[in-house]
XYZ file of C-alpha atoms in Angstrom:
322
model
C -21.375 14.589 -20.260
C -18.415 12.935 -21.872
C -15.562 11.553 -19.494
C -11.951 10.713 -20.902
C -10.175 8.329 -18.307
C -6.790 7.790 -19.138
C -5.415 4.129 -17.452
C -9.545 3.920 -17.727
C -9.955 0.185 -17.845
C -7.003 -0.717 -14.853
C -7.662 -1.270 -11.505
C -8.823 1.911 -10.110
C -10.223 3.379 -13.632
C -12.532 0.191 -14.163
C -13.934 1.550 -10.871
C -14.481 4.649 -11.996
C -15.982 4.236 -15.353
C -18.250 2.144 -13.836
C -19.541 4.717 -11.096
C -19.131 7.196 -14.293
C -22.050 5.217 -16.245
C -24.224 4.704 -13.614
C -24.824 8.038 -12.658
C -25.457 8.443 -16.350
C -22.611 9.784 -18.143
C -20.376 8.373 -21.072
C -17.201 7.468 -21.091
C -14.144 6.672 -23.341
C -11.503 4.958 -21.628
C -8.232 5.971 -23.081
C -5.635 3.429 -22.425
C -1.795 1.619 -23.843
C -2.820 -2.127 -23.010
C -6.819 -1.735 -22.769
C -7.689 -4.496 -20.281
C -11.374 -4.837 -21.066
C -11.710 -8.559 -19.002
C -10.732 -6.385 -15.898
C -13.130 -3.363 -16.961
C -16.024 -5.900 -17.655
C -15.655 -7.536 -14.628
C -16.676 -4.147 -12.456
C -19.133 -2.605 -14.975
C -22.221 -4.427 -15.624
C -22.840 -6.198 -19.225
C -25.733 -3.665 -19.725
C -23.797 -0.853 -18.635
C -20.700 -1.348 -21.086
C -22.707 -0.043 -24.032
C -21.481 3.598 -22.438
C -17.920 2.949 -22.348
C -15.839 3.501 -25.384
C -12.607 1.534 -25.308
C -9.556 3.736 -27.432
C -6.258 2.429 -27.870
C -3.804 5.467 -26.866
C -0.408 6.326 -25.588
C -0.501 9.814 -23.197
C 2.765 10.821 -24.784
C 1.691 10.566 -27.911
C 0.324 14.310 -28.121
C -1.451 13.780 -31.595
C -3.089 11.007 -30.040
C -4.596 11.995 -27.226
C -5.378 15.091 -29.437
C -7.151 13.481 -31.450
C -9.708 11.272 -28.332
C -10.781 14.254 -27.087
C -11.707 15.669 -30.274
C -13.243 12.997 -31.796
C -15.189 11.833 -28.616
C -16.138 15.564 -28.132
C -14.779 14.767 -24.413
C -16.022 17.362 -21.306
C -13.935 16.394 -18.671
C -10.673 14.255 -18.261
C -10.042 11.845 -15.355
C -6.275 11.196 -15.511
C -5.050 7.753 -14.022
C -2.413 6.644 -16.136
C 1.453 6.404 -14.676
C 4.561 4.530 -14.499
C 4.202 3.103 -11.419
C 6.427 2.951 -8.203
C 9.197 0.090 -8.683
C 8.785 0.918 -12.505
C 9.780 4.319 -11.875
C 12.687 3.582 -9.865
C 13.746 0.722 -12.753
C 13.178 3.509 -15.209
C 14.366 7.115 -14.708
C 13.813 8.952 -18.115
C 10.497 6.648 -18.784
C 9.096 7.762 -15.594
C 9.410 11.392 -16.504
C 8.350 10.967 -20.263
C 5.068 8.956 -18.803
C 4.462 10.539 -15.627
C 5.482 14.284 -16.448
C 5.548 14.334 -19.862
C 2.269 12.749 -20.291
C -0.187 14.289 -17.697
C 1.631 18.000 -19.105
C 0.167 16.563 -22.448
C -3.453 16.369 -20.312
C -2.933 19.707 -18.809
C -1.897 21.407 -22.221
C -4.850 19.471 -23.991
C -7.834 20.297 -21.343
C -6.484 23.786 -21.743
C -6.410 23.783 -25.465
C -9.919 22.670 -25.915
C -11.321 24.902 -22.941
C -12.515 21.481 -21.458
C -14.370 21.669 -17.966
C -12.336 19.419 -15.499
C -9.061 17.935 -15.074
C -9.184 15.216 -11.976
C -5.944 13.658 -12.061
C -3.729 10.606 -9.397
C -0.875 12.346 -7.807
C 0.075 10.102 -4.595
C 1.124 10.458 -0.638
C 4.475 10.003 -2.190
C 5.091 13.798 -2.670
C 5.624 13.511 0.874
C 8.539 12.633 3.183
C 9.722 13.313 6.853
C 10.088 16.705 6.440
C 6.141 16.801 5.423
C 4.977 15.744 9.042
C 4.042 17.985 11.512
C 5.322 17.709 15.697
C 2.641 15.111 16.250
C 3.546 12.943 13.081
C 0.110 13.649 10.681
C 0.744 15.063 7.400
C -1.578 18.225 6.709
C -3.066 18.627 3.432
C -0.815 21.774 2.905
C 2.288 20.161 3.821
C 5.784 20.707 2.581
C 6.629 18.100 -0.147
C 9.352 15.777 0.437
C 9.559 13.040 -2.128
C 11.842 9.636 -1.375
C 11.104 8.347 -5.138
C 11.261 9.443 -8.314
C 7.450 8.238 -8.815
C 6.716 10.947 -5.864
C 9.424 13.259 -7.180
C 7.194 12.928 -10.542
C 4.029 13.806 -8.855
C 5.563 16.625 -7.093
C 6.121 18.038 -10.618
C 2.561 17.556 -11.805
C 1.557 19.407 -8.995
C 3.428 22.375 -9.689
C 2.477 21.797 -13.359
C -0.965 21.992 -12.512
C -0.939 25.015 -10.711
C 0.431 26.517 -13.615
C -2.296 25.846 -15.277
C -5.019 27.131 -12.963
C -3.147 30.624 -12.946
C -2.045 30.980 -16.659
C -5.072 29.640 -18.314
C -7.841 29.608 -15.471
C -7.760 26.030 -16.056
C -10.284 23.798 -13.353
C -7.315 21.091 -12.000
C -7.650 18.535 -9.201
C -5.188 16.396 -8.054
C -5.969 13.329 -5.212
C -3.172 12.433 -3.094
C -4.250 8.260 -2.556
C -2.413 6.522 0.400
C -2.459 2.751 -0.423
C -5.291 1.245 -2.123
C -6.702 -2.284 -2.401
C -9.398 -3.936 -4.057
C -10.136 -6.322 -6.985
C -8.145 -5.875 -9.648
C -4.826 -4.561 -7.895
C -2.806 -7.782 -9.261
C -3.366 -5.855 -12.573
C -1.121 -2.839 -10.886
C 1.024 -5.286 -8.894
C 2.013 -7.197 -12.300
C 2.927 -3.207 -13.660
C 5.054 -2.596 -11.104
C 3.561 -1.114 -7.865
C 6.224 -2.066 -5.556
C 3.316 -3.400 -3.036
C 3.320 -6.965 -3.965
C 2.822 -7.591 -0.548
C -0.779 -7.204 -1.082
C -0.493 -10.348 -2.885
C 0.819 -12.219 -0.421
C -1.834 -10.559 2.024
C -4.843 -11.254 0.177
C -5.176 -12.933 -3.317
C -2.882 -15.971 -2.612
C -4.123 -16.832 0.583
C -8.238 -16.265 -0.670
C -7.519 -18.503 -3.684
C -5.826 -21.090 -1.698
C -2.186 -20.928 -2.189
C 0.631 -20.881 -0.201
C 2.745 -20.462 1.727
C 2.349 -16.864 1.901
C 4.914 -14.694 3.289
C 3.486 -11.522 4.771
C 6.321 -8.531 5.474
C 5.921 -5.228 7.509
C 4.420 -6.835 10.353
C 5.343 -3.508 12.908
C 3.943 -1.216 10.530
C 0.857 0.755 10.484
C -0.936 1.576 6.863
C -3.718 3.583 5.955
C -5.783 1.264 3.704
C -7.953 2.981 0.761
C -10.577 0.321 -0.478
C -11.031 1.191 -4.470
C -14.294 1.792 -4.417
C -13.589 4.827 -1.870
C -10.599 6.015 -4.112
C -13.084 5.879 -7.271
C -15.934 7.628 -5.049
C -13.701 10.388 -4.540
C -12.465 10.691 -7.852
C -16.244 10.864 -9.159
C -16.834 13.212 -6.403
C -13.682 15.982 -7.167
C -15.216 15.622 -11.136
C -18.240 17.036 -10.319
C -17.677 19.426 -7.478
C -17.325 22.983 -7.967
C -14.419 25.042 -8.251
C -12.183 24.573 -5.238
C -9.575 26.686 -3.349
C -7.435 23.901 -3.026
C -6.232 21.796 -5.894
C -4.254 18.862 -4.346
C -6.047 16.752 -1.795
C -5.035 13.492 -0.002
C -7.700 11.167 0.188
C -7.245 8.880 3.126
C -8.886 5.352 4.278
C -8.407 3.157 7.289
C -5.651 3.526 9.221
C -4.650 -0.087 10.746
C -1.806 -1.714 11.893
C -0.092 -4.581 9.296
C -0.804 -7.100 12.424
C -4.184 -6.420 12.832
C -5.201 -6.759 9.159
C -3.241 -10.046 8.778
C -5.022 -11.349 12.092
C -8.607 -10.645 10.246
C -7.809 -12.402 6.517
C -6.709 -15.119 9.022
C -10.085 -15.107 10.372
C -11.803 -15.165 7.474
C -9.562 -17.627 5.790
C -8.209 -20.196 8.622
C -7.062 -22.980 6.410
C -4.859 -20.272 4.632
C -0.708 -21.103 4.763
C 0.159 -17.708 5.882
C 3.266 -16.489 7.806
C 3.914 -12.573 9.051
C 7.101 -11.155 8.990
C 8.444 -7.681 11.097
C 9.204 -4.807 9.765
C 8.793 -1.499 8.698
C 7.833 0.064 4.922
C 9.170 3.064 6.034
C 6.372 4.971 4.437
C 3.995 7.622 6.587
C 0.821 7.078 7.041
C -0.930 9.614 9.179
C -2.507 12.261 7.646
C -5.413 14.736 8.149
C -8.452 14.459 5.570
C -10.436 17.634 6.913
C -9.644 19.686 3.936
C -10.709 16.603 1.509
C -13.533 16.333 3.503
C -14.758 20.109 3.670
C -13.841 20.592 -0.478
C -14.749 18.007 -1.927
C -17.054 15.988 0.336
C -14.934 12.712 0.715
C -15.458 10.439 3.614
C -14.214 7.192 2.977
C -16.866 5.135 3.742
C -15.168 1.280 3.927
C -13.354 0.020 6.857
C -10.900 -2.290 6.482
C -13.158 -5.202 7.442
C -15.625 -4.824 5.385
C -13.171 -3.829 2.331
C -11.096 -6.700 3.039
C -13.906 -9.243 2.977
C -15.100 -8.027 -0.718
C -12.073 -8.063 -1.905
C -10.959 -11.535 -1.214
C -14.875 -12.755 -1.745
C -14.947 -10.671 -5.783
C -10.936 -13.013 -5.875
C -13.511 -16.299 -4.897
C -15.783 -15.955 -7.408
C -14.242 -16.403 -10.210
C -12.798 -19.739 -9.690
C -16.176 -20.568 -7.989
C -14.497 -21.106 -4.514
C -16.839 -20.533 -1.473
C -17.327 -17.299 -0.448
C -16.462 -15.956 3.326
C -17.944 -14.013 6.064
């Protein structure tokens, strides 16, 4: 079986290529800016040989024609976007890359009769209005989108469902809430308005400082990449499911809490936090994620935290912690 992965060798596609391979499939890794020291950092040396790196742009139609004829491609795992701040910088780029170019997906799976479209729509299709009387988001919710990256994904997800009726078409779209991990400096750098995280973890594991940590009265429901890429994998290869958007949820844990932890595990670190609010939800239900597509996330924040700063370690040879 032959995977395209748009975004394939960023921070969450590295993830998945590499659970792709190991379960013994190929995959082409369809990306603007191919970042292969990221990608060969996740997926082992011997491993690489079944990853196909191809320079492409998904609004360039002929282009992305052209991968998943020439690669003979079976299913497509859609990851690339304009991300949040990027979006907001960037009106009519956001909709060219983020409608524009997963409509490009959606018309090409269709086109070529492919098998599966799993593609990243976001928790930001949802707003205020989305919660329910006791605050939790169902799966089924009303969207509500505060951004134009959610008002984008909104789109897609009404795109997609277009798809499945006109042309039978096998769509999934996960809903992530805010994921972490090696690697997510590679998003930050793009433009993922949560360069908080940076402050949080990778400045204070490699030693530098001082590190100013904001949202200190929040709440967040952490996603650990490795559970965002296990679900992904997972919605590939399920069957065909009733619903086609699902939000795939991690650890819900207060900012405070969190920031107390990386503290523990880092004591020497120059780190300060700050109140506040991000003024994003963060409750919401995972039974239908759960029942459809078999997602649990497996990693609390704990032990998600601790790789993460530990993979940031290695590579400058500092001591690992824990």
């Amino acid at each position: 079986m032959t995977y395209l992965v748009t975004g394939g060798t960023g921070f969450i596609g590295a993830y998945v290529a590499r659970d792709l391979v190991q379960s013994g499939e190929r995959v082409v890794c369809f990306d603007i800016d191919p970042n292969a020291r990221l990608l060969g950092s996740v997926v082992r040396p011997d491993q690489l040989q079944r990853v196909t790196i191809v320079r492409g742009d998904v609004t360039d139609w002929a282009q992305l024609l052209h991968a998943l004829r020439e690669h003979r491609v079976d299913k497509v795992i859609h990851l690339a976007s304009l991300l949040t701040s990027s979006s907001e910088a960037n009106f009519p780029l956001a909709l060219k890359v983020n409608c524009q170019g997963t409509d490009h997906i959606l018309e090409g799976a269709a086109l070529m009769g492919l098998e599966k479209v799993v593609w990243a729509s976001s928790v930001a299709v949802f707003g205020p209005r989305s919660q329910g009387p006791d605050g939790i988001v169902l799966n089924d919710a009303p969207h509500d989108p505060q951004t134009v990256y959610g008002a984008c994904k909104s789109y897609n997800e009404q795109m997609a469902l277009h798809y499945v009726r006109k042309y039978d078409l096998d769509v999934i779209g996960l809903r992530f809430t805010l994921v972490y991990g090696y690697g997510k400096t590679e998003t930050v750098a793009r433009g993922t308005g949560v360069d908080y995280l940076t402050e949080l973890i990778d400045k204070p594991a490699l030693g530098q400082g001082p590190c100013v940590v904001p949202y200190g009265d929040d709440q967040m429901d952490w996603l650990y990449v490795e559970d965002a890429a296990r679900a992904i994998v997972l919605a590939s290869k399920a069957g065909r499911t009733r619903t086609k958007a699902f939000t795939v949820r991690g650890d819900l844990r207060p900012m405070r809490e969190v920031f107390d932890y990386v503290r523990t595990l880092l004591p020497n670190a120059d780190m300060m936090l700050h109140p506040g609010s991000y003024r994003q939800i963060w409750q919401y239900d995972g039974s239908v994620t759960r029942e459809e597509i078999g997602y649990v996330p497996e990693y609390k924040i704990e032990e998600g935290m601790k790789r993460n700063i530990n993979m940031l370690r290695q590579v400058p040879g500092l001591p690992l912690v824990g």
